[in-house]
Amino acid sequence: MTSVTKLYDEDEIARRVEALAGDIAGAVSGEFAIVALLKGSFVFVADLLRALARRGLAPTVEFMRVSSYGRAKESSGTVQPIGEMPTEIAGRRVLLVDDIVDTGRSLAYARDQLLEAGASKIWTCTLLDKPSRRELAISVDFVGFVIEDVFVVGYGIDYAEQYRHLPYIGVVD
Ligand code: IMP
Ligand code: MG
């Protein structure tokens, strides 16, 4: 039986998201688009969007889905697009948002796709960063929490489609 040990509770996450929105508002002004990577970032981006609104920012929101994990805990090594690319990207400034940067492949792939689609500038943002797992050098502009090489779930993040509903972030033992 899998058990989940709490890593960041709801209050800690909320405070960190507010601070992150402050950092983003300090660096990004004016018109821009958020592109959020599905599915894992959906809870994070919903909170981040409203925290940005409290700072007067009104980004548009697009979603993009890529897959590298399948149902396993280990990355398959190749990133594939699932479904359509976001539209309305040409000439826009983009804040690319993901839940976790692990090997860095997903974020790098999404960034390259958006550049190809004509984005004029891309900032990257992740709720969780596992720098020790990185296989591809990619700079992340806004990071919520830096974590060890552990498998986390909750706050939108899954293990085999389970645990997304948890309001906190926990480690799967
Ligand atoms: P990367 O392409 O190796 O950087 O993998 C990033 C993606 O893998 C994230 O967007 C997550 O969807 C998934 N992932 C990485 N680590 C975890 C984890 O600890 N729990 C759940 N999903 C994870
Ligand atoms: Mg993901």
XYZ file of N, CA, C and O and ligand atoms in Angstrom:
716
model
N 0.847 -1.196 0.000
C 0.000 0.000 0.000
C 0.887 1.252 0.000
O 1.805 1.361 0.798
N 0.610 2.170 -0.929
C 1.398 3.400 -0.970
C 0.925 4.363 0.105
O -0.272 4.491 0.333
N 1.861 5.044 0.745
C 1.453 6.095 1.675
C 2.114 7.411 1.279
O 3.148 7.439 0.633
N 1.455 8.507 1.664
C 1.909 9.840 1.283
C 2.268 10.637 2.533
O 1.458 10.767 3.440
N 3.487 11.139 2.576
C 3.940 11.960 3.708
C 3.928 13.427 3.303
O 4.489 13.792 2.270
N 3.281 14.242 4.127
C 3.131 15.659 3.792
C 4.481 16.369 3.697
O 5.344 16.200 4.558
N 4.650 17.165 2.624
C 5.893 17.924 2.427
C 5.617 19.422 2.578
O 6.313 20.116 3.312
N 4.603 19.935 1.873
C 4.183 21.337 1.997
C 2.677 21.375 2.207
O 1.931 20.821 1.406
N 2.234 22.029 3.279
C 0.792 22.082 3.519
C 0.154 23.239 2.735
O 0.849 24.017 2.085
N -1.152 23.342 2.831
C -1.898 24.336 2.048
C -1.412 25.760 2.281
O -1.302 26.543 1.344
N -1.149 26.098 3.555
C -0.714 27.461 3.872
C 0.656 27.769 3.292
O 0.888 28.853 2.758
N 1.556 26.815 3.415
C 2.906 27.015 2.860
C 2.841 27.216 1.355
O 3.529 28.078 0.800
N 2.015 26.430 0.689
C 1.883 26.548 -0.763
C 1.299 27.911 -1.118
O 1.811 28.617 -1.990
N 0.247 28.309 -0.408
C -0.421 29.583 -0.693
C 0.547 30.757 -0.527
O 0.595 31.670 -1.363
N 1.337 30.712 0.559
C 2.305 31.803 0.784
C 3.357 31.837 -0.306
O 3.737 32.905 -0.790
N 3.825 30.682 -0.716
C 4.866 30.617 -1.751
C 4.319 31.097 -3.102
O 5.011 31.774 -3.849
N 3.081 30.733 -3.402
C 2.474 31.154 -4.677
C 2.318 32.673 -4.705
O 2.584 33.319 -5.725
N 1.909 33.264 -3.582
C 1.792 34.731 -3.505
C 3.147 35.388 -3.754
O 3.249 36.364 -4.496
N 4.193 34.864 -3.112
C 5.532 35.438 -3.269
C 6.007 35.310 -4.717
O 6.605 36.236 -5.284
N 5.724 34.154 -5.294
C 6.103 33.901 -6.687
C 5.415 34.902 -7.624
O 6.023 35.455 -8.543
N 4.138 35.156 -7.359
C 3.386 36.121 -8.167
C 3.997 37.508 -8.037
O 4.064 38.269 -9.006
N 4.487 37.824 -6.830
C 5.160 39.102 -6.620
C 6.428 39.198 -7.457
O 6.696 40.227 -8.089
N 7.198 38.115 -7.481
C 8.428 38.086 -8.293
C 8.099 38.243 -9.776
O 8.773 38.972 -10.505
N 7.064 37.537 -10.211
C 6.675 37.594 -11.624
C 6.207 38.998 -11.986
O 6.617 39.566 -13.006
N 5.387 39.587 -11.096
C 4.883 40.940 -11.359
C 6.022 41.956 -11.421
O 5.943 42.954 -12.148
N 7.102 41.688 -10.669
C 8.249 42.581 -10.692
C 9.038 42.499 -11.978
O 9.721 43.449 -12.369
N 8.946 41.351 -12.651
C 9.761 41.133 -13.852
C 8.977 41.230 -15.153
O 9.528 41.530 -16.201
N 7.685 40.936 -15.071
C 6.867 40.879 -16.275
C 5.733 41.899 -16.152
O 4.886 41.766 -15.280
N 5.737 42.895 -16.999
C 4.616 43.833 -16.952
C 3.912 43.837 -18.304
O 4.427 43.310 -19.278
N 2.746 44.409 -18.331
C 2.019 44.519 -19.592
C 1.363 43.226 -20.028
O 1.073 42.348 -19.216
N 1.162 43.130 -21.316
C 0.394 42.028 -21.889
C 1.267 40.787 -22.056
O 2.380 40.856 -22.551
N 0.749 39.638 -21.618
C 1.437 38.363 -21.875
C 0.461 37.201 -21.771
O -0.668 37.365 -21.313
N 0.921 36.044 -22.263
C 0.097 34.835 -22.195
C 0.744 33.838 -21.250
O 1.956 33.643 -21.279
N -0.077 33.208 -20.412
C 0.395 32.055 -19.649
C 0.130 30.828 -20.514
O -0.961 30.682 -21.068
N 1.140 29.969 -20.655
C 0.906 28.658 -21.252
C 1.223 27.629 -20.171
O 2.362 27.522 -19.707
N 0.201 26.917 -19.731
C 0.353 25.955 -18.645
C 0.404 24.541 -19.203
O -0.387 24.173 -20.074
N 1.345 23.753 -18.701
C 1.476 22.371 -19.165
C 0.532 21.462 -18.375
O 0.561 21.426 -17.146
N -0.303 20.765 -19.121
C -1.256 19.833 -18.517
C -0.609 18.461 -18.335
O 0.307 18.133 -19.053
N -1.136 17.660 -17.414
C -2.231 18.048 -16.546
C -1.720 18.658 -15.241
O -2.455 19.364 -14.544
N -0.506 18.337 -14.889
C 0.013 18.569 -13.531
C -0.066 19.979 -12.994
O -0.130 20.190 -11.789
N -0.052 20.986 -13.894
C 0.015 22.365 -13.401
C -1.343 23.027 -13.228
O -1.413 24.217 -12.926
N -2.435 22.269 -13.408
C -3.735 22.956 -13.461
C -4.152 23.618 -12.147
O -4.754 24.684 -12.153
N -3.818 23.012 -11.029
C -4.183 23.628 -9.745
C -3.263 24.821 -9.469
O -3.718 25.905 -9.106
N -1.987 24.605 -9.676
C -0.994 25.658 -9.467
C -1.314 26.887 -10.310
O -1.325 28.019 -9.811
N -1.600 26.678 -11.595
C -1.807 27.827 -12.482
C -3.087 28.580 -12.108
O -3.155 29.802 -12.241
N -4.072 27.859 -11.606
C -5.317 28.526 -11.184
C -5.049 29.461 -10.004
O -5.564 30.582 -9.953
N -4.233 29.013 -9.065
C -3.885 29.860 -7.924
C -2.944 30.987 -8.340
O -3.095 32.129 -7.895
N -1.977 30.651 -9.186
C -1.003 31.655 -9.638
C -1.694 32.777 -10.416
O -1.408 33.958 -10.219
N -2.623 32.401 -11.273
C -3.349 33.371 -12.097
C -4.071 34.400 -11.222
O -4.022 35.604 -11.472
N -4.722 33.915 -10.160
C -5.459 34.823 -9.285
C -4.517 35.656 -8.417
O -4.804 36.815 -8.113
N -3.367 35.090 -8.068
C -2.360 35.869 -7.329
C -1.795 36.970 -8.231
O -1.519 38.083 -7.774
N -1.640 36.674 -9.507
C -1.164 37.690 -10.466
C -2.222 38.783 -10.641
O -1.897 39.967 -10.741
N -3.489 38.376 -10.663
C -4.583 39.344 -10.802
C -4.582 40.328 -9.635
O -4.845 41.516 -9.814
N -4.276 39.834 -8.426
C -4.210 40.713 -7.250
C -3.096 41.734 -7.386
O -3.086 42.746 -6.695
N -2.146 41.467 -8.285
C -1.068 42.432 -8.554
C -1.293 43.191 -9.850
O -0.373 43.789 -10.408
N -2.507 43.127 -10.355
C -2.867 43.934 -11.518
C -2.509 43.344 -12.866
O -2.634 44.018 -13.883
N -2.074 42.088 -12.884
C -1.726 41.459 -14.164
C -2.919 40.664 -14.704
O -3.646 40.030 -13.939
N -3.096 40.713 -16.025
C -4.242 40.047 -16.649
C -3.820 39.208 -17.846
O -4.225 39.468 -18.976
N -2.995 38.186 -17.598
C -2.545 37.366 -18.723
C -3.690 36.545 -19.325
O -4.653 36.230 -18.620
N -3.575 36.235 -20.604
C -4.485 35.255 -21.184
C -3.944 33.875 -20.800
O -2.803 33.758 -20.350
N -4.764 32.839 -20.945
C -4.344 31.506 -20.509
C -4.538 30.480 -21.610
O -5.620 30.378 -22.191
N -3.476 29.747 -21.894
C -3.526 28.655 -22.850
C -2.982 27.403 -22.178
O -2.242 27.499 -21.197
N -3.371 26.262 -22.730
C -2.857 25.003 -22.181
C -2.160 24.202 -23.258
O -2.478 24.305 -24.445
N -1.227 23.408 -22.819
C -0.484 22.574 -23.751
C -0.222 21.268 -23.019
O 0.030 21.285 -21.812
N -0.331 20.166 -23.729
C -0.123 18.897 -23.052
C 1.015 18.131 -23.701
O 1.023 17.932 -24.912
N 1.978 17.736 -22.904
C 3.062 16.894 -23.395
C 3.157 15.707 -22.458
O 2.704 15.767 -21.318
N 3.727 14.635 -22.942
C 3.825 13.451 -22.108
C 5.225 12.886 -22.173
O 5.792 12.717 -23.244
N 5.804 12.598 -21.000
C 7.071 11.871 -21.006
C 7.045 10.744 -19.989
O 7.863 9.852 -20.032
N 6.070 10.796 -19.091
C 6.075 9.815 -18.002
C 5.208 8.588 -18.225
O 5.497 7.535 -17.708
N 4.120 8.734 -18.965
C 3.190 7.618 -19.039
C 2.675 7.309 -17.653
O 2.401 8.209 -16.871
N 2.606 6.074 -17.281
C 2.079 5.718 -15.961
C 3.182 5.358 -14.979
O 2.940 5.032 -13.838
N 4.413 5.407 -15.434
C 5.520 5.009 -14.560
C 6.055 6.196 -13.776
O 5.712 7.330 -14.026
N 6.918 5.907 -12.806
C 7.526 6.969 -12.025
C 8.762 7.531 -12.736
O 9.256 8.574 -12.378
N 9.285 6.793 -13.698
C 10.479 7.239 -14.392
C 10.142 7.789 -15.771
O 9.284 7.264 -16.464
N 10.860 8.822 -16.168
C 10.639 9.443 -17.465
C 10.986 8.469 -18.580
O 11.928 7.693 -18.479
N 10.223 8.500 -19.662
C 10.495 7.610 -20.786
C 11.628 8.141 -21.648
O 12.170 7.441 -22.490
N 11.984 9.399 -21.429
C 13.106 9.957 -22.185
C 12.697 10.696 -23.432
O 13.455 11.498 -23.945
N 11.521 10.419 -23.966
C 11.069 11.196 -25.113
C 9.813 11.974 -24.740
O 8.963 11.466 -24.029
N 9.761 13.182 -25.223
C 8.595 14.019 -24.945
C 7.728 14.062 -26.187
O 8.224 14.258 -27.290
N 6.450 13.847 -26.006
C 5.530 13.878 -27.139
C 4.403 14.863 -26.880
O 3.933 14.960 -25.755
N 3.982 15.547 -27.951
C 2.829 16.426 -27.775
C 1.563 15.572 -27.740
O 1.489 14.541 -28.380
N 0.593 16.004 -26.961
C -0.713 15.347 -26.963
C -1.723 16.421 -27.332
O -1.837 17.422 -26.636
N -2.434 16.221 -28.412
C -3.427 17.206 -28.824
C -2.804 18.418 -29.484
O -1.652 18.390 -29.921
N -3.570 19.494 -29.490
C -3.189 20.678 -30.249
C -2.265 21.611 -29.481
O -2.326 21.703 -28.266
N -1.453 22.324 -30.230
C -0.625 23.392 -29.677
C -1.530 24.586 -29.378
O -2.532 24.783 -30.049
N -1.157 25.395 -28.387
C -1.938 26.613 -28.170
C -1.878 27.534 -29.391
O -0.866 27.578 -30.088
N -2.957 28.226 -29.636
C -2.971 29.172 -30.748
C -2.635 30.558 -30.191
O -2.418 30.712 -28.991
N -2.602 31.548 -31.039
C -2.392 32.934 -30.579
C -1.058 33.140 -29.858
O -0.993 33.895 -28.897
N -0.020 32.463 -30.319
C 1.276 32.595 -29.663
C 2.224 33.527 -30.430
O 3.068 34.197 -29.834
N 2.047 33.601 -31.734
C 2.954 34.403 -32.569
C 3.054 35.846 -32.078
O 2.037 36.512 -31.864
N 4.267 36.283 -31.843
C 4.506 37.668 -31.435
C 4.205 37.964 -29.980
O 4.362 39.098 -29.531
N 3.775 36.941 -29.224
C 3.393 37.180 -27.820
C 4.538 36.873 -26.861
O 5.384 36.036 -27.110
N 4.475 37.515 -25.709
C 5.362 37.175 -24.607
C 4.658 36.120 -23.773
O 3.452 36.237 -23.505
N 5.401 35.069 -23.391
C 4.773 33.898 -22.770
C 5.419 33.549 -21.427
O 6.645 33.516 -21.304
N 4.575 33.285 -20.443
C 5.036 32.694 -19.190
C 4.651 31.220 -19.242
O 3.468 30.871 -19.182
N 5.657 30.361 -19.402
C 5.434 28.922 -19.517
C 5.466 28.315 -18.117
O 6.442 28.463 -17.390
N 4.378 27.650 -17.739
C 4.224 27.167 -16.359
C 4.101 25.653 -16.310
O 3.284 25.062 -17.013
N 4.922 25.024 -15.467
C 4.785 23.581 -15.253
C 4.742 23.286 -13.760
O 5.022 24.161 -12.942
N 4.360 22.070 -13.436
C 4.306 21.676 -12.025
C 5.683 21.341 -11.477
O 6.064 21.787 -10.408
N 6.427 20.535 -12.242
C 7.727 20.052 -11.774
C 8.734 20.072 -12.922
O 8.414 19.630 -14.025
N 9.929 20.568 -12.666
C 11.015 20.374 -13.625
C 11.926 19.301 -13.044
O 12.486 19.444 -11.968
N 12.021 18.219 -13.786
C 12.766 17.036 -13.347
C 13.996 16.908 -14.262
O 14.975 17.612 -14.051
N 13.938 16.120 -15.306
C 15.075 16.060 -16.244
C 15.201 17.368 -17.028
O 16.260 17.684 -17.543
N 14.099 18.089 -17.143
C 14.097 19.335 -17.908
C 13.599 19.153 -19.337
O 13.409 20.120 -20.065
N 13.368 17.902 -19.729
C 12.981 17.633 -21.120
C 11.630 18.237 -21.498
O 11.487 18.805 -22.575
N 10.644 18.091 -20.623
C 9.305 18.594 -20.957
C 9.316 20.103 -21.160
O 8.775 20.617 -22.139
N 9.957 20.803 -20.212
C 9.969 22.258 -20.279
C 10.750 22.732 -21.511
O 10.318 23.649 -22.216
N 11.876 22.076 -21.784
C 12.688 22.454 -22.947
C 11.912 22.214 -24.241
O 11.926 23.044 -25.159
N 11.210 21.087 -24.286
C 10.417 20.771 -25.468
C 9.313 21.812 -25.673
O 9.127 22.336 -26.770
N 8.594 22.114 -24.603
C 7.496 23.085 -24.696
C 8.031 24.457 -25.094
O 7.448 25.147 -25.934
N 9.143 24.852 -24.498
C 9.748 26.147 -24.834
C 10.101 26.202 -26.324
O 9.803 27.170 -27.016
N 10.730 25.134 -26.830
C 11.115 25.106 -28.245
C 9.898 25.181 -29.162
O 9.913 25.858 -30.184
N 8.835 24.471 -28.784
C 7.604 24.504 -29.581
C 7.012 25.915 -29.637
O 6.522 26.359 -30.666
N 7.056 26.599 -28.485
C 6.487 27.949 -28.411
C 7.336 28.942 -29.194
O 6.812 29.848 -29.843
N 8.651 28.743 -29.166
C 9.527 29.614 -29.959
C 9.238 29.404 -31.442
O 9.177 30.346 -32.222
N 9.046 28.127 -31.796
C 8.720 27.795 -33.184
C 7.387 28.422 -33.600
O 7.203 28.815 -34.750
N 6.477 28.513 -32.646
C 5.162 29.113 -32.922
C 5.230 30.645 -32.942
O 4.210 31.309 -33.130
N 6.425 31.177 -32.690
C 6.607 32.624 -32.847
C 6.553 33.461 -31.584
O 6.450 34.690 -31.661
N 6.646 32.813 -30.418
C 6.665 33.589 -29.164
C 7.849 34.551 -29.194
O 8.940 34.187 -29.613
N 7.614 35.796 -28.738
C 8.683 36.795 -28.830
C 9.600 36.751 -27.612
O 10.744 37.201 -27.660
N 9.089 36.170 -26.518
C 9.874 36.101 -25.279
C 9.250 35.022 -24.419
O 8.018 34.906 -24.367
N 10.061 34.208 -23.770
C 9.507 33.163 -22.900
C 10.168 33.204 -21.530
O 11.389 33.157 -21.412
N 9.338 33.305 -20.487
C 9.810 33.108 -19.117
C 9.317 31.731 -18.701
O 8.233 31.311 -19.109
N 10.099 31.052 -17.869
C 9.675 29.741 -17.398
C 9.421 29.785 -15.897
O 10.113 30.480 -15.155
N 8.413 29.031 -15.485
C 8.022 29.013 -14.075
C 7.621 27.598 -13.694
O 6.894 26.934 -14.426
N 8.115 27.138 -12.545
C 7.701 25.825 -12.056
C 7.408 25.896 -10.568
O 8.056 26.653 -9.840
N 6.427 25.127 -10.139
C 6.146 25.087 -8.708
C 7.271 24.363 -7.979
O 7.736 24.806 -6.947
N 7.704 23.238 -8.546
C 8.729 22.415 -7.901
C 9.901 22.188 -8.846
O 9.704 21.956 -10.038
N 11.086 22.233 -8.298
C 12.286 22.012 -9.100
C 13.132 20.932 -8.444
O 13.368 20.974 -7.236
N 13.523 19.941 -9.258
C 14.430 18.888 -8.765
C 15.747 19.009 -9.523
O 15.988 18.250 -10.470
N 16.607 19.959 -9.141
C 17.834 20.208 -9.907
C 18.766 19.000 -9.996
O 19.476 18.857 -10.996
N 18.733 18.129 -8.990
C 19.645 16.975 -9.002
C 19.302 15.970 -10.096
O 20.093 15.096 -10.423
N 18.108 16.095 -10.672
C 17.661 15.156 -11.703
C 17.891 15.680 -13.123
O 17.596 14.995 -14.104
N 18.385 16.891 -13.235
C 18.453 17.545 -14.537
C 19.354 16.819 -15.541
O 20.466 16.432 -15.213
N 18.843 16.616 -16.747
C 19.637 16.012 -17.820
C 19.851 16.986 -18.949
O 20.656 16.741 -19.850
N 19.089 18.074 -18.927
C 19.140 19.057 -19.996
C 19.252 20.431 -19.351
O 18.472 20.751 -18.466
N 20.230 21.200 -19.764
C 20.394 22.530 -19.155
C 19.273 23.449 -19.613
O 19.149 23.728 -20.795
N 18.443 23.837 -18.684
C 17.395 24.803 -19.012
C 17.237 25.726 -17.811
O 17.193 25.276 -16.666
N 17.225 27.016 -18.076
C 17.099 27.938 -16.955
C 15.622 28.120 -16.622
O 14.790 28.269 -17.508
N 15.311 28.067 -15.333
C 13.940 28.286 -14.894
C 13.926 29.632 -14.171
O 14.674 29.846 -13.230
N 13.099 30.544 -14.668
C 13.113 31.912 -14.147
C 12.439 32.045 -12.783
O 12.881 32.807 -11.944
N 11.351 31.317 -12.569
C 10.604 31.437 -11.313
C 10.345 30.045 -10.740
O 9.691 29.224 -11.382
N 10.875 29.795 -9.546
C 10.771 28.477 -8.924
C 10.060 28.589 -7.579
O 10.434 29.422 -6.745
N 9.055 27.748 -7.365
C 8.350 27.734 -6.090
C 9.190 27.122 -4.984
O 9.634 27.805 -4.061
N 9.432 25.830 -5.093
C 10.231 25.110 -4.094
C 11.269 24.243 -4.793
O 10.958 23.568 -5.771
N 12.485 24.260 -4.265
C 13.513 23.324 -4.739
C 13.425 22.089 -3.850
O 13.411 22.210 -2.620
N 13.310 20.909 -4.464
C 13.172 19.687 -3.662
C 14.224 18.649 -4.031
O 14.859 18.725 -5.072
N 14.365 17.671 -3.151
C 15.277 16.550 -3.375
C 14.711 15.628 -4.454
O 13.604 15.832 -4.921
N 15.453 14.587 -4.749
C 15.001 13.581 -5.702
C 13.998 12.646 -5.021
O 14.334 11.528 -4.633
N 12.769 13.170 -4.849
C 11.693 12.363 -4.268
C 10.499 12.436 -5.214
O 10.413 13.353 -6.025
N 9.602 11.468 -5.133
C 8.418 11.482 -5.997
C 7.270 12.112 -5.239
O 6.856 11.623 -4.191
N 6.767 13.220 -5.764
C 5.730 13.966 -5.052
C 4.373 13.868 -5.751
O 4.292 13.605 -6.954
N 3.324 14.089 -4.973
C 1.949 14.084 -5.483
C 1.143 15.162 -4.771
O 1.578 15.724 -3.779
N -0.039 15.408 -5.296
C -0.960 16.345 -4.666
C -0.919 17.711 -5.315
O -0.029 18.010 -6.106
N -1.915 18.562 -5.005
C -2.004 19.916 -5.558
C -1.936 19.839 -7.099
O -1.266 20.610 -7.761
N -2.631 18.870 -7.671
C -2.685 18.701 -9.120
C -1.733 17.663 -9.681
O -1.890 17.200 -10.806
N -0.761 17.267 -8.859
C 0.294 16.351 -9.328
C -0.084 14.913 -9.006
O -0.556 14.617 -7.898
N 0.129 14.025 -9.967
C -0.349 12.646 -9.825
C 0.749 11.599 -9.737
O 1.895 11.829 -10.085
N 0.321 10.421 -9.299
C 1.072 9.190 -9.527
C 0.056 8.238 -10.152
O -0.928 7.873 -9.503
N 0.259 7.896 -11.439
C -0.690 7.050 -12.171
C -2.124 7.570 -12.038
O -3.054 6.813 -11.770
N -2.287 8.889 -12.187
C -3.591 9.575 -12.166
C -4.251 9.643 -10.787
O -5.358 10.156 -10.653
N -3.574 9.153 -9.760
C -4.113 9.260 -8.401
C -3.491 10.474 -7.701
O -2.447 10.957 -8.130
N -4.129 10.903 -6.636
C -3.623 11.922 -5.695
C -3.695 13.381 -6.160
O -3.290 14.268 -5.429
N -4.176 13.652 -7.374
C -4.221 15.049 -7.830
C -5.091 15.910 -6.914
O -4.910 17.112 -6.822
N -6.069 15.264 -6.277
C -7.058 15.992 -5.476
C -6.510 16.495 -4.141
O -7.135 17.340 -3.502
N -5.391 15.970 -3.689
C -4.884 16.363 -2.368
C -4.586 17.857 -2.338
O -3.934 18.381 -3.242
N -5.019 18.583 -1.306
C -4.766 20.026 -1.247
C -3.335 20.370 -0.847
O -2.920 21.511 -0.957
N -2.588 19.371 -0.395
C -1.179 19.590 -0.004
C -0.264 18.819 -0.961
O -0.732 18.032 -1.787
N 1.052 19.058 -0.830
C 2.029 18.298 -1.607
C 2.683 17.294 -0.681
O 3.118 17.652 0.420
N 2.711 16.050 -1.121
C 3.288 15.000 -0.284
C 4.257 14.130 -1.072
O 4.284 14.171 -2.302
N 5.039 13.358 -0.327
C 6.006 12.441 -0.931
C 5.444 11.032 -0.879
O 4.951 10.593 0.151
N 5.514 10.339 -2.016
C 5.059 8.951 -2.075
C 6.204 8.055 -1.581
O 7.310 8.128 -2.079
N 5.907 7.241 -0.582
C 6.943 6.340 -0.040
C 7.066 5.083 -0.893
O 6.072 4.611 -1.429
P 10.855 16.202 -17.036
O 10.515 16.276 -18.481
O 11.741 15.015 -16.736
O 11.441 17.476 -16.480
O 9.567 15.842 -16.274
C 8.677 16.784 -15.911
C 7.330 16.172 -15.729
O 7.398 14.881 -15.141
C 6.526 17.015 -14.774
O 5.773 17.982 -15.482
C 5.653 16.005 -14.101
O 4.456 15.849 -14.842
C 6.426 14.725 -14.152
N 7.089 14.477 -12.864
C 8.372 14.685 -12.551
N 8.617 14.408 -11.265
C 7.422 14.035 -10.749
C 6.998 13.660 -9.416
O 7.764 13.628 -8.440
N 5.674 13.365 -9.289
C 4.790 13.409 -10.314
N 5.135 13.777 -11.557
C 6.443 14.078 -11.766
Mg 3.771 17.505 -16.083
